[in-house]
Coordinates of C-alpha atoms in Angstrom, one line a residue:
M993 CA 141.3 104.9 102.2
L994 CA 137.9 104.7 102.9
S995 CA 135.0 102.6 101.4
P996 CA 132.9 104.8 99.6
H997 CA 130.2 102.7 101.2
R998 CA 127.9 103.9 104.1
S999 CA 126.1 101.2 106.4
R1000 CA 122.9 102.1 107.1
K1001 CA 121.3 104.4 109.6
K1002 CA 119.4 102.5 112.8
K1003 CA 115.6 102.8 112.7
R1004 CA 113.9 103.1 115.1
G1005 CA 112.3 100.7 117.5
I1006 CA 108.2 100.4 117.5
G1007 CA 108.0 102.7 121.3
S1008 CA 110.9 103.8 123.5
P1009 CA 110.0 106.1 127.0
S1010 CA 109.8 109.5 125.1
S1011 CA 107.5 108.4 122.5
T1012 CA 105.2 106.7 124.3
S1013 CA 101.8 108.4 124.6
Q1014 CA 100.5 108.4 129.2
D1015 CA 97.1 107.1 127.1
I1016 CA 98.4 103.5 126.4
V1017 CA 101.2 103.5 129.4
L1018 CA 100.2 104.6 133.5
T1019 CA 103.7 105.4 135.7
D1020 CA 103.5 104.3 139.0
P1021 CA 105.0 107.6 140.6
K1022 CA 106.4 105.4 143.3
T1023 CA 108.4 103.0 142.4
N1024 CA 108.5 105.4 138.5
T1025 CA 107.6 101.5 136.6
Q1026 CA 105.5 101.8 133.8
K1027 CA 102.4 99.8 133.1
P1028 CA 100.1 99.0 130.8
A1029 CA 96.7 101.1 130.8
F1030 CA 94.3 98.4 129.8
P1031 CA 94.7 94.4 128.3
L1032 CA 95.6 95.4 125.0
V1033 CA 99.0 97.2 125.3
S1034 CA 99.3 94.5 128.2
F1035 CA 99.9 91.7 124.9
L1036 CA 101.9 94.3 122.8
W1037 CA 103.8 95.4 125.8
P1038 CA 106.6 92.9 124.0
A1039 CA 107.1 94.7 121.1
R1040 CA 107.1 97.8 123.0
K1041 CA 110.6 99.1 122.4
S1042 CA 113.0 97.3 119.0
T1043 CA 110.8 95.4 117.6
S1044 CA 109.7 95.4 113.4
Q1045 CA 107.1 96.5 112.8
W1046 CA 107.0 94.2 109.9
V1047 CA 107.3 92.0 112.0
V1048 CA 104.2 92.5 114.2
T1049 CA 101.8 93.3 111.5
P1050 CA 101.4 89.7 109.5
V1051 CA 101.9 88.5 113.4
I1052 CA 98.3 91.0 113.5
L1053 CA 97.3 89.7 110.8
M1054 CA 97.3 86.3 111.3
V1055 CA 95.7 86.8 115.1
V1056 CA 92.6 88.6 113.4
G1057 CA 92.5 86.6 110.8
L1058 CA 91.4 83.5 112.8
F1059 CA 88.9 85.0 115.2
R1060 CA 87.6 85.6 111.9
W1061 CA 87.4 82.3 110.4
T1062 CA 86.3 81.0 113.6
V1063 CA 83.1 82.9 113.5
G1064 CA 82.3 81.1 110.9
F1065 CA 82.1 78.2 112.3
W1066 CA 78.2 79.0 113.3
G1067 CA 75.0 79.3 111.5
Y1068 CA 74.5 81.9 108.5
S1069 CA 71.9 83.8 108.1
G1070 CA 69.2 81.8 106.6
F1071 CA 70.5 78.8 107.7
Q1072 CA 67.9 76.4 107.7
S1073 CA 64.8 78.7 106.5
P1074 CA 62.9 77.9 103.5
P1075 CA 61.8 78.7 100.8
M1076 CA 63.5 82.3 101.1
H1077 CA 67.0 81.1 103.0
G1078 CA 68.6 84.1 103.4
D1079 CA 72.0 86.9 102.8
F1080 CA 73.7 83.3 102.7
E1081 CA 71.8 82.3 99.5
A1082 CA 71.1 86.1 98.5
Q1083 CA 74.7 85.9 98.3
R1084 CA 75.7 82.3 96.4
H1085 CA 72.6 83.3 94.2
W1086 CA 74.1 86.2 92.5
M1087 CA 77.2 84.5 91.9
E1088 CA 74.2 82.2 90.2
I1089 CA 73.4 83.9 87.6
T1090 CA 76.5 86.4 87.3
T1091 CA 78.5 83.0 85.6
H1092 CA 75.5 81.4 83.6
L1093 CA 73.2 84.7 82.8
P1094 CA 74.1 87.3 79.4
V1095 CA 75.1 90.5 81.4
S1096 CA 72.6 92.2 79.9
Q1097 CA 69.7 89.8 81.8
W1098 CA 72.2 90.3 85.5
Y1099 CA 68.9 93.3 86.9
F1100 CA 65.9 91.3 85.2
Y1101 CA 66.0 88.4 86.4
D1102 CA 63.1 86.4 88.7
L1103 CA 63.5 89.3 90.5
Q1104 CA 61.2 87.8 93.3
Y1105 CA 64.2 85.6 94.4
W1106 CA 66.6 87.5 95.6
G1107 CA 67.2 90.0 92.2
L1108 CA 71.0 91.5 92.2
D1109 CA 70.1 94.4 93.7
Y1110 CA 73.8 96.5 94.3
P1111 CA 75.2 98.2 92.4
P1112 CA 77.7 96.1 89.0
L1113 CA 81.6 96.1 91.2
T1114 CA 79.3 93.7 93.7
A1115 CA 78.4 91.7 90.2
Y1116 CA 81.2 91.1 89.0
H1117 CA 82.7 89.8 92.5
S1118 CA 79.7 87.5 92.4
W1119 CA 80.7 87.1 88.9
L1120 CA 84.5 86.4 89.8
L1121 CA 84.4 83.9 93.6
G1122 CA 81.0 82.4 91.4
T1123 CA 84.2 81.2 88.3
I1124 CA 85.8 80.5 91.1
G1125 CA 83.1 78.5 92.5
S1126 CA 82.0 76.4 89.3
F1127 CA 85.3 75.1 89.3
I1128 CA 85.4 73.4 92.4
K1129 CA 82.1 72.1 92.3
P1130 CA 79.6 72.7 89.3
Q1131 CA 76.6 71.8 91.2
W1132 CA 77.0 75.0 93.9
F1133 CA 75.7 77.1 91.9
A1134 CA 73.9 75.7 89.0
L1135 CA 71.1 77.6 87.9
D1136 CA 68.5 77.6 89.5
T1137 CA 68.7 73.6 90.6
S1138 CA 71.0 74.5 93.8
R1139 CA 69.0 77.8 95.4
G1140 CA 69.1 76.5 99.6
L1141 CA 71.1 74.6 99.0
E1142 CA 73.6 74.3 102.6
D1143 CA 76.5 71.4 101.0
P1144 CA 79.4 71.8 104.1
L1145 CA 81.4 72.3 102.0
L1146 CA 79.9 75.5 100.1
K1147 CA 79.8 77.6 103.1
V1148 CA 83.7 76.5 103.8
Y1149 CA 84.1 78.2 100.5
M1150 CA 81.4 81.2 100.8
R1151 CA 83.5 82.1 104.5
A1152 CA 86.8 81.7 102.7
T1153 CA 85.6 84.5 100.2
V1154 CA 85.0 86.1 102.3
L1155 CA 88.1 86.6 104.1
V1156 CA 90.0 86.2 101.4
S1157 CA 87.9 89.8 99.7
E1158 CA 89.0 91.3 102.8
Y1159 CA 92.4 90.7 102.8
V1160 CA 93.4 91.4 100.0
V1161 CA 90.5 95.2 100.4
Y1162 CA 90.0 96.2 104.2
M1163 CA 93.3 94.9 105.6
P1164 CA 96.3 96.9 103.4
A1165 CA 93.0 99.8 103.5
A1166 CA 93.1 100.3 107.3
I1167 CA 96.9 99.6 107.6
F1168 CA 97.8 102.6 105.7
F1169 CA 95.3 104.0 107.3
V1170 CA 96.4 103.8 110.6
R1171 CA 99.9 103.9 110.0
K1172 CA 99.4 107.0 107.7
T1173 CA 97.4 108.5 110.4
T1174 CA 99.7 107.9 112.8
K1175 CA 102.3 108.9 110.7
Q1176 CA 101.5 112.6 110.4
Q1177 CA 99.9 113.2 114.2
G1178 CA 103.2 111.5 116.1
V1179 CA 101.7 108.8 117.6
S1180 CA 104.2 105.9 118.0
V1181 CA 104.7 102.9 115.4
W1182 CA 103.8 100.7 118.8
E1183 CA 100.9 103.0 119.1
S1184 CA 99.7 101.6 115.9
S1185 CA 100.0 98.4 115.7
I1186 CA 97.8 98.2 119.4
V1187 CA 95.4 100.7 117.6
L1188 CA 95.3 98.7 114.4
V1189 CA 94.4 94.8 117.0
A1190 CA 91.0 97.5 118.1
V1191 CA 89.8 98.4 114.5
L1192 CA 90.6 95.1 113.1
L1193 CA 88.8 93.5 116.3
Q1194 CA 85.9 95.8 115.9
P1195 CA 83.7 93.1 116.2
A1196 CA 80.4 94.4 114.4
P1197 CA 81.8 93.6 111.0
I1198 CA 82.7 89.9 111.8
L1199 CA 79.4 89.6 113.3
I1200 CA 78.2 90.7 110.1
D1201 CA 80.6 89.9 107.8
H1202 CA 81.2 86.4 108.4
A1203 CA 79.1 85.3 111.4
H1204 CA 75.5 86.9 109.6
F1205 CA 77.8 86.7 106.1
Q1206 CA 78.1 89.3 103.4
Y1207 CA 81.6 92.1 102.0
N1208 CA 80.7 94.5 103.6
T1209 CA 84.0 95.2 104.4
V1210 CA 85.5 95.2 100.8
M1211 CA 82.9 98.8 100.6
L1212 CA 84.9 100.0 103.9
G1213 CA 87.8 99.6 102.5
F1214 CA 87.3 101.1 99.7
V1215 CA 86.5 103.8 102.0
L1216 CA 89.5 103.8 104.0
A1217 CA 91.8 103.7 100.5
C1218 CA 90.1 107.2 100.0
M1219 CA 91.1 108.0 103.2
S1220 CA 93.7 107.1 103.0
S1221 CA 94.5 108.7 99.5
V1222 CA 92.8 111.5 101.2
L1223 CA 96.1 111.8 104.3
A1224 CA 99.0 111.4 101.2
G1225 CA 97.9 114.9 99.1
K1226 CA 96.3 111.9 96.7
T1227 CA 92.9 114.0 95.8
L1228 CA 92.9 112.4 92.5
W1229 CA 93.1 108.6 94.1
S1230 CA 90.7 109.8 96.7
C1231 CA 87.5 110.5 94.1
A1232 CA 89.0 107.4 91.6
F1233 CA 87.9 105.2 95.0
F1234 CA 84.9 106.8 96.6
V1235 CA 83.4 106.0 93.3
A1236 CA 85.0 102.1 93.6
A1237 CA 83.5 102.1 97.5
L1238 CA 79.7 103.9 95.5
C1239 CA 80.0 101.2 92.9
F1240 CA 80.7 98.2 95.1
K1241 CA 77.4 99.0 97.4
Q1242 CA 75.7 102.0 97.4
M1243 CA 75.1 102.2 101.2
A1244 CA 78.8 104.2 100.6
L1245 CA 76.7 106.9 99.8
Y1246 CA 76.8 107.9 103.9
F1247 CA 79.2 109.3 103.1
A1248 CA 79.0 110.8 100.1
P1249 CA 78.1 114.0 101.3
A1250 CA 81.0 114.9 103.8
M1251 CA 82.6 113.8 100.8
F1252 CA 82.0 116.1 98.4
A1253 CA 82.0 118.8 101.0
Y1254 CA 85.3 118.1 101.4
L1255 CA 86.7 118.4 97.8
M1256 CA 84.7 121.1 96.6
G1257 CA 86.1 122.8 100.6
T1258 CA 89.6 122.0 98.8
C1259 CA 88.9 123.9 94.9
I1260 CA 87.7 127.9 97.4
L1261 CA 89.7 127.6 99.8
P1262 CA 92.2 128.6 100.7
K1263 CA 91.9 130.5 96.7
H1264 CA 89.9 128.9 93.6
D1265 CA 91.3 126.2 92.1
V1266 CA 89.1 125.2 89.0
L1267 CA 92.3 123.1 88.0
R1268 CA 91.3 120.6 91.3
F1269 CA 87.5 120.7 90.3
I1270 CA 88.0 119.7 86.5
L1271 CA 90.4 116.9 87.1
V1272 CA 88.2 115.7 90.2
A1273 CA 85.1 115.6 88.4
L1274 CA 86.8 114.5 85.3
V1275 CA 87.8 111.8 87.4
T1276 CA 84.9 111.2 88.8
A1277 CA 83.2 110.8 86.1
L1278 CA 85.6 108.5 84.7
S1279 CA 85.9 105.8 87.0
F1280 CA 82.3 105.4 87.5
A1281 CA 82.7 105.0 83.2
L1282 CA 84.5 102.5 84.1
A1283 CA 82.6 100.2 86.6
F1284 CA 79.2 100.5 84.6
A1285 CA 81.6 100.1 81.4
P1286 CA 81.3 96.1 81.4
L1287 CA 77.9 95.9 82.6
L1288 CA 76.7 98.5 79.4
L1289 CA 79.3 97.2 76.9
G1290 CA 78.5 93.5 77.5
T1291 CA 74.1 94.3 76.9
I1292 CA 75.2 96.5 73.9
Y1293 CA 77.4 93.6 72.1
E1294 CA 74.3 91.0 73.5
S1295 CA 71.6 93.0 71.7
F1296 CA 73.1 93.6 68.1
Q1297 CA 74.0 89.6 68.5
S1298 CA 70.7 88.6 69.7
P1299 CA 68.5 90.8 69.4
K1300 CA 65.3 89.3 70.9
L1301 CA 67.1 88.7 74.2
L1302 CA 65.8 92.0 75.6
S1303 CA 62.4 92.2 73.5
G1304 CA 60.9 90.7 76.7
L1305 CA 62.2 92.2 79.2
E1306 CA 59.9 95.4 81.0
P1307 CA 61.2 97.9 81.6
P1308 CA 61.3 100.2 84.5
A1309 CA 59.3 103.6 86.1
I1310 CA 62.4 105.2 85.4
L1311 CA 61.8 105.2 81.8
T1312 CA 58.5 105.0 81.4
S1313 CA 57.8 108.3 83.1
L1314 CA 59.9 110.1 80.5
P1315 CA 58.0 112.7 78.6
M1316 CA 59.0 111.1 75.5
Q1317 CA 58.1 108.1 74.3
L1318 CA 61.7 106.1 73.7
D1319 CA 62.2 103.9 69.8
K1320 CA 62.8 100.8 71.4
R1321 CA 64.7 99.6 68.0
S1322 CA 67.3 102.3 68.2
W1323 CA 70.4 100.9 69.2
F1324 CA 71.3 102.9 72.8
Y1325 CA 67.6 100.9 74.1
P1326 CA 68.8 99.0 75.2
L1327 CA 72.4 100.8 77.0
L1328 CA 69.7 103.3 78.7
L1329 CA 67.1 99.8 79.4
E1330 CA 69.6 98.4 81.5
L1331 CA 71.3 101.5 83.4
A1332 CA 67.9 102.6 84.4
Q1333 CA 66.8 99.0 85.3
S1334 CA 70.7 99.2 87.4
V1335 CA 68.9 101.9 88.8
H1336 CA 66.1 100.6 89.8
R1337 CA 67.0 97.6 91.8
I1338 CA 70.0 99.6 93.6
F1339 CA 68.1 102.7 94.3
P1340 CA 64.0 100.4 96.0
F1341 CA 62.4 103.1 97.2
A1342 CA 59.4 101.9 96.8
R1343 CA 60.2 99.2 99.8
G1344 CA 59.1 101.7 102.5
I1345 CA 60.5 104.2 104.3
F1346 CA 62.8 101.3 106.8
E1347 CA 63.8 97.7 106.5
D1348 CA 62.7 95.3 109.8
K1349 CA 63.6 96.9 112.6
V1350 CA 66.0 99.1 112.6
A1351 CA 67.0 101.6 115.4
N1352 CA 66.7 105.0 113.4
I1353 CA 63.6 107.5 114.4
W1354 CA 61.0 106.5 111.6
C1355 CA 61.2 103.2 113.4
C1356 CA 61.0 105.0 117.0
I1357 CA 57.6 106.2 115.4
H1358 CA 57.0 103.9 114.2
T1359 CA 55.8 102.6 117.5
I1360 CA 53.8 104.8 118.1
H1361 CA 52.7 106.7 115.3
K1362 CA 52.0 104.3 112.1
L1363 CA 54.0 105.2 109.3
N1364 CA 52.0 102.6 106.6
H1365 CA 49.4 105.3 106.5
Y1366 CA 51.6 107.6 104.5
P1367 CA 52.5 107.6 100.7
I1368 CA 56.1 106.5 100.4
P1369 CA 56.5 110.2 98.0
M1370 CA 55.8 111.7 101.5
L1371 CA 57.4 109.7 103.2
Q1372 CA 60.9 110.5 101.0
R1373 CA 60.2 113.5 100.8
I1374 CA 60.2 114.1 104.6
S1375 CA 63.3 112.1 104.7
L1376 CA 64.9 113.7 102.9
C1377 CA 65.1 116.8 104.7
A1378 CA 65.6 115.8 108.0
T1379 CA 68.6 114.1 106.8
F1380 CA 69.6 117.3 105.5
I1381 CA 69.2 119.2 108.2
S1382 CA 70.9 116.3 110.5
I1383 CA 73.9 116.3 107.3
L1384 CA 74.0 120.6 106.9
P1385 CA 76.3 121.9 109.6
A1386 CA 78.9 118.1 109.3
C1387 CA 79.0 119.5 105.5
M1388 CA 79.0 123.6 105.7
T1389 CA 82.3 123.0 108.5
I1390 CA 84.5 120.5 106.5
S1391 CA 84.0 122.2 103.0
L1392 CA 84.8 125.3 105.4
F1393 CA 87.8 124.1 106.9
P1394 CA 88.9 121.7 104.9
R1395 CA 91.4 119.7 107.0
K1396 CA 93.0 116.1 106.6
E1397 CA 92.6 115.8 110.1
L1398 CA 89.1 116.6 110.1
L1399 CA 87.0 114.8 107.6
P1400 CA 86.5 111.6 109.7
W1401 CA 85.2 113.8 111.7
A1402 CA 82.6 115.3 109.2
M1403 CA 81.9 111.1 107.7
A1404 CA 81.1 110.4 111.1
S1405 CA 78.5 113.1 111.8
T1406 CA 76.8 112.4 107.6
A1407 CA 77.0 109.4 108.4
W1408 CA 75.0 109.3 111.6
G1409 CA 72.7 111.9 110.1
F1410 CA 71.8 109.4 107.1
F1411 CA 71.7 106.2 109.7
L1412 CA 69.2 107.9 111.4
C1413 CA 67.1 110.4 109.1
S1414 CA 67.6 108.2 105.3
F1415 CA 65.3 106.6 103.5
Q1416 CA 64.8 102.7 103.7
V1417 CA 68.1 101.8 106.3
H1418 CA 69.7 98.3 107.3
E1419 CA 70.0 97.9 110.8
K1420 CA 73.7 96.5 109.2
S1421 CA 73.9 99.7 108.2
V1422 CA 75.3 100.7 111.9
L1423 CA 78.5 99.5 110.4
L1424 CA 79.1 102.7 108.6
P1425 CA 79.5 105.6 111.3
L1426 CA 81.5 103.2 113.0
L1427 CA 83.9 102.7 111.9
P1428 CA 85.1 106.7 110.3
M1429 CA 84.8 106.8 114.4
T1430 CA 87.2 103.7 115.0
V1431 CA 90.4 104.3 113.4
L1432 CA 89.7 108.2 115.0
M1433 CA 91.7 105.6 117.7
A1434 CA 94.7 106.5 115.6
S1435 CA 94.3 110.4 115.6
E1436 CA 96.0 112.5 118.6
H1437 CA 95.3 110.7 121.5
G1438 CA 92.8 108.5 120.1
L1439 CA 93.5 106.0 123.1
G1440 CA 93.4 108.5 125.3
S1441 CA 90.2 108.0 128.3
E1442 CA 87.8 110.4 127.0
M1443 CA 88.1 109.2 123.3
R1444 CA 88.7 105.3 124.0
A1445 CA 85.3 105.6 126.4
W1446 CA 83.2 107.9 123.6
I1447 CA 84.1 105.4 120.3
G1448 CA 84.4 102.2 122.5
W1449 CA 80.6 102.3 123.7
A1450 CA 79.4 103.8 120.3
N1451 CA 80.7 100.3 119.3
I1452 CA 79.1 97.9 122.3
L1453 CA 76.1 100.0 121.8
G1454 CA 76.0 99.3 119.0
S1455 CA 76.7 95.3 118.5
W1456 CA 74.4 94.6 120.8
T1457 CA 71.8 97.1 118.5
L1458 CA 72.5 94.0 115.7
Y1459 CA 71.8 91.4 118.5
P1460 CA 68.2 90.9 117.3
L1461 CA 69.0 90.1 114.2
L1462 CA 71.8 87.7 115.3
D1463 CA 69.6 86.5 117.3
R1464 CA 67.7 85.1 114.7
D1465 CA 70.9 83.5 112.7
D1466 CA 71.4 81.9 116.1
L1467 CA 74.4 83.4 115.8
R1468 CA 74.3 84.0 120.0
V1469 CA 77.4 83.1 121.1
P1470 CA 79.9 84.7 118.3
Y1471 CA 78.3 87.9 119.1
A1472 CA 78.8 87.5 123.1
V1473 CA 82.7 86.5 122.7
M1474 CA 83.6 89.8 120.0
T1475 CA 81.7 92.4 121.9
L1476 CA 82.8 91.3 125.2
L1477 CA 86.4 90.3 124.3
W1478 CA 86.8 93.7 122.5
A1479 CA 84.6 95.4 125.2
Y1480 CA 87.6 93.5 127.3
I1481 CA 91.2 94.5 125.5
L1482 CA 90.4 98.0 125.4
G1483 CA 89.3 98.4 129.2
L1484 CA 85.4 98.9 129.0
P1485 CA 81.7 98.1 130.4
P1486 CA 81.5 95.2 131.1
A1487 CA 84.7 94.2 131.5
S1488 CA 86.6 96.2 132.5
W1489 CA 84.9 100.0 135.1
S1490 CA 88.2 100.9 135.4
L1491 CA 87.3 104.1 132.8
Y1492 CA 84.4 105.0 134.8
T1493 CA 85.4 105.0 138.3
P1494 CA 86.3 108.6 140.9
E1495 CA 90.1 108.3 139.7
Q1496 CA 88.6 109.0 136.3
T1497 CA 89.3 113.0 134.9
D1498 CA 90.0 113.0 131.6
I1499 CA 86.2 112.2 131.1
A1500 CA 83.9 114.3 132.1
T1501 CA 81.2 113.5 134.6
P1502 CA 77.9 114.0 132.6
S1503 CA 79.7 111.6 129.5
K1504 CA 80.0 109.1 132.3
L1505 CA 76.9 109.1 134.0
L1506 CA 75.5 109.7 130.2
H1507 CA 77.7 106.0 129.2
L1508 CA 77.0 104.2 133.0
S1509 CA 73.0 104.5 132.1
F1510 CA 73.0 103.0 128.8
Y1511 CA 75.6 100.3 129.9
A1512 CA 73.1 99.4 132.4
A1513 CA 70.2 99.6 129.8
M1514 CA 71.7 96.9 127.9
I1515 CA 72.7 94.4 130.5
I1516 CA 68.9 94.6 131.9
W1517 CA 67.3 94.2 128.4
H1518 CA 69.5 90.9 127.8
A1519 CA 68.8 90.2 131.1
L1520 CA 64.9 90.6 130.3
E1521 CA 64.7 89.2 126.7
A1522 CA 66.3 86.4 128.0
F1523 CA 64.7 85.1 130.5
V1524 CA 61.3 87.5 130.9
T1525 CA 59.2 85.4 128.2
P1526 CA 56.4 89.3 126.8
P1527 CA 53.8 89.8 126.3
T1528 CA 51.5 87.7 123.6
D1529 CA 50.0 91.4 122.2
K1530 CA 53.7 92.7 122.1
P1531 CA 55.6 90.0 120.5
D1532 CA 58.2 92.5 119.7
L1533 CA 58.0 94.6 123.1
W1534 CA 61.8 93.3 123.3
V1535 CA 63.2 94.2 120.6
V1536 CA 61.5 97.8 119.8
I1537 CA 63.1 98.8 123.2
N1538 CA 66.0 97.5 121.5
V1539 CA 65.8 99.9 118.9
L1540 CA 63.9 103.0 121.5
V1541 CA 67.6 102.9 122.9
G1542 CA 69.2 102.2 120.5
T1543 CA 68.4 105.2 118.4
A1544 CA 68.9 107.7 121.6
G1545 CA 72.0 106.5 121.3
F1546 CA 73.0 107.2 118.2
A1547 CA 71.9 111.0 118.4
V1548 CA 73.9 111.3 120.7
C1549 CA 76.7 109.8 118.6
W1550 CA 76.2 112.6 115.8
L1551 CA 75.1 114.7 118.7
W1552 CA 79.5 114.2 120.5
C1553 CA 81.4 113.7 115.7
T1554 CA 79.2 117.0 115.5
W1555 CA 80.3 119.0 118.0
Q1556 CA 83.9 117.8 117.8
L1557 CA 84.5 118.5 114.3
I1558 CA 83.4 121.9 115.2
S1559 CA 84.5 122.8 118.4
R1560 CA 88.0 121.0 116.5
S1561 CA 87.4 123.2 113.1
G1562 CA 88.6 125.9 115.4
V1563 CA 84.9 127.9 114.0
M1564 CA 84.0 129.1 117.8
E1565 CA 87.1 130.2 118.4
D1566 CA 86.3 131.9 114.5
Y1567 CA 83.3 133.2 116.2
F1568 CA 83.4 133.8 119.4
G1569 CA 87.1 135.9 118.3
V1570 CA 84.8 138.3 115.8
R1571 CA 82.6 139.0 119.4
I1572 CA 85.5 140.0 121.3
R1573 CA 86.3 141.9 118.8
L1574 CA 83.9 144.1 117.9
E1575 CA 82.6 144.9 121.7
K1576 CA 86.7 145.8 122.2
Q1577 CA 86.0 147.6 119.1
E1578 CA 82.7 149.1 120.3
K1579 CA 83.5 150.0 123.9
S1580 CA 86.8 151.7 122.8
V1581 CA 84.8 154.2 120.4
T1582 CA 82.3 155.2 123.3
T1583 CA 84.8 155.5 125.9
E1584 CA 86.6 158.3 122.5
K1585 CA 83.2 159.7 122.2
K1586 CA 82.7 160.3 127.0
S1587 CA 85.9 161.8 126.2
T1588 CA 84.5 164.2 123.7
K1589 CA 82.3 165.8 124.8
K1590 CA 84.6 166.3 127.9
S1591 CA 86.8 168.2 126.7
Q1592 CA 83.7 169.8 124.8

């Protein structure tokens, strides 16, 4: 009698000769032997046949975690730089105020010293980490008296919070996105592991979060979770994750136009889906409500418990400029006050059109023609128009062709448009357009020579523009190690020039010349910055040149992403196809007329 038990089918290995892409494996025509195309493939070469991804992925996570923790051995933003210190102190201070003050005071307390200016999820995150840290050592987050504290153990704790936060949000989202994308596009699991290492060792996020010190990867993780939900067909979950990204850091607005256009396109094409539109709107509104609920409900509760608590708070301009007079004794006034103040702090339009020296068009123009002579409202309107023009092609394309595989291209294009043209841009905002560009390596031929050259060039350029910021914090060694490491493992300049040799025909000659000119400019700039003192009347000369070169390169990135989106959407084929059909129809009509005349 046969046993009812069925043996499980043997799972396919991580890679095999039939499933391995020619993009990452080179075959010697003489000996017919295979060899890795670049060093990262060499490192994972032993896992190409039978090693399970459940073995490979934990090893990858341990290795990339080791690099992150090692980067944290160096200093941080504002170390030994009183009185304001830097971003490290800002994050610590937010943990201090959220753990000691009533919820209603979070966005009002001592705004001259690192006042809270991020959305509520950042505040809740700070409260959680501050509560845990206070349990370990209360002096780290003592109200007011802990300002500027530089306890070595505090540094260890803060570094650990970045790492844990990243492993809770960013790492799972990155793994799921890479695995899902590669599976849908027919890329082998072994190749997806190579992509995962490249994404997780991306230098700019590591340098900003683990060296300079911030929590950007939490927001980027929510963005990746949103993109993963789109790939999985979970539209409503994508809305919730994107709102989470917005409510953690407002910089996620860089992706908002592309997401909005994509969602609207799915509701309209191929046919109108009113129910989908209503559900998307409801889930988005509900997600925002849930994100702000603890802040607003806590404020209402505190206003009833202690009516005098809010009496001395100065209302923001958003509230005082309303055409109607609000009754401060009404039950809803504290709610409006807290909401208006949080919005006022989250969107600081009064600060200026750019923050410090950043590689966007406004800072470039400012070096030639000073923009601070113009009123801020005028600059706001100009930047709004410029941003709208820069994001319009991507938004129109993704709304007319709402395909999942096009979404990263659209998000990269709109993010570059925002970075180059929007109001109040930070150097660190370059992390946003680099994210969707980098994860495109998970697509078909994403590790090919052309894609690797463009994505690698953009990342090296992005890290290079961050150098002046990192240099102020004495983070030159982590910058050099992480940037050169990424260039080496992906076979990119300045570690390797193999992609740009005459024998390499996959990359167009204009692209080669363009990339090589920028690589040469970056190398020459580093040599000048290290050994040549700028003129006394131009102390920021090297930083300004960094801005000018970076802006030109980022403009090329925007053009490339936008063109790739348009060409991959098929809109050009449709347009020229229609033109060809119309020309054929005109020719046939003309021929018929001529034949009719001849017959007459």
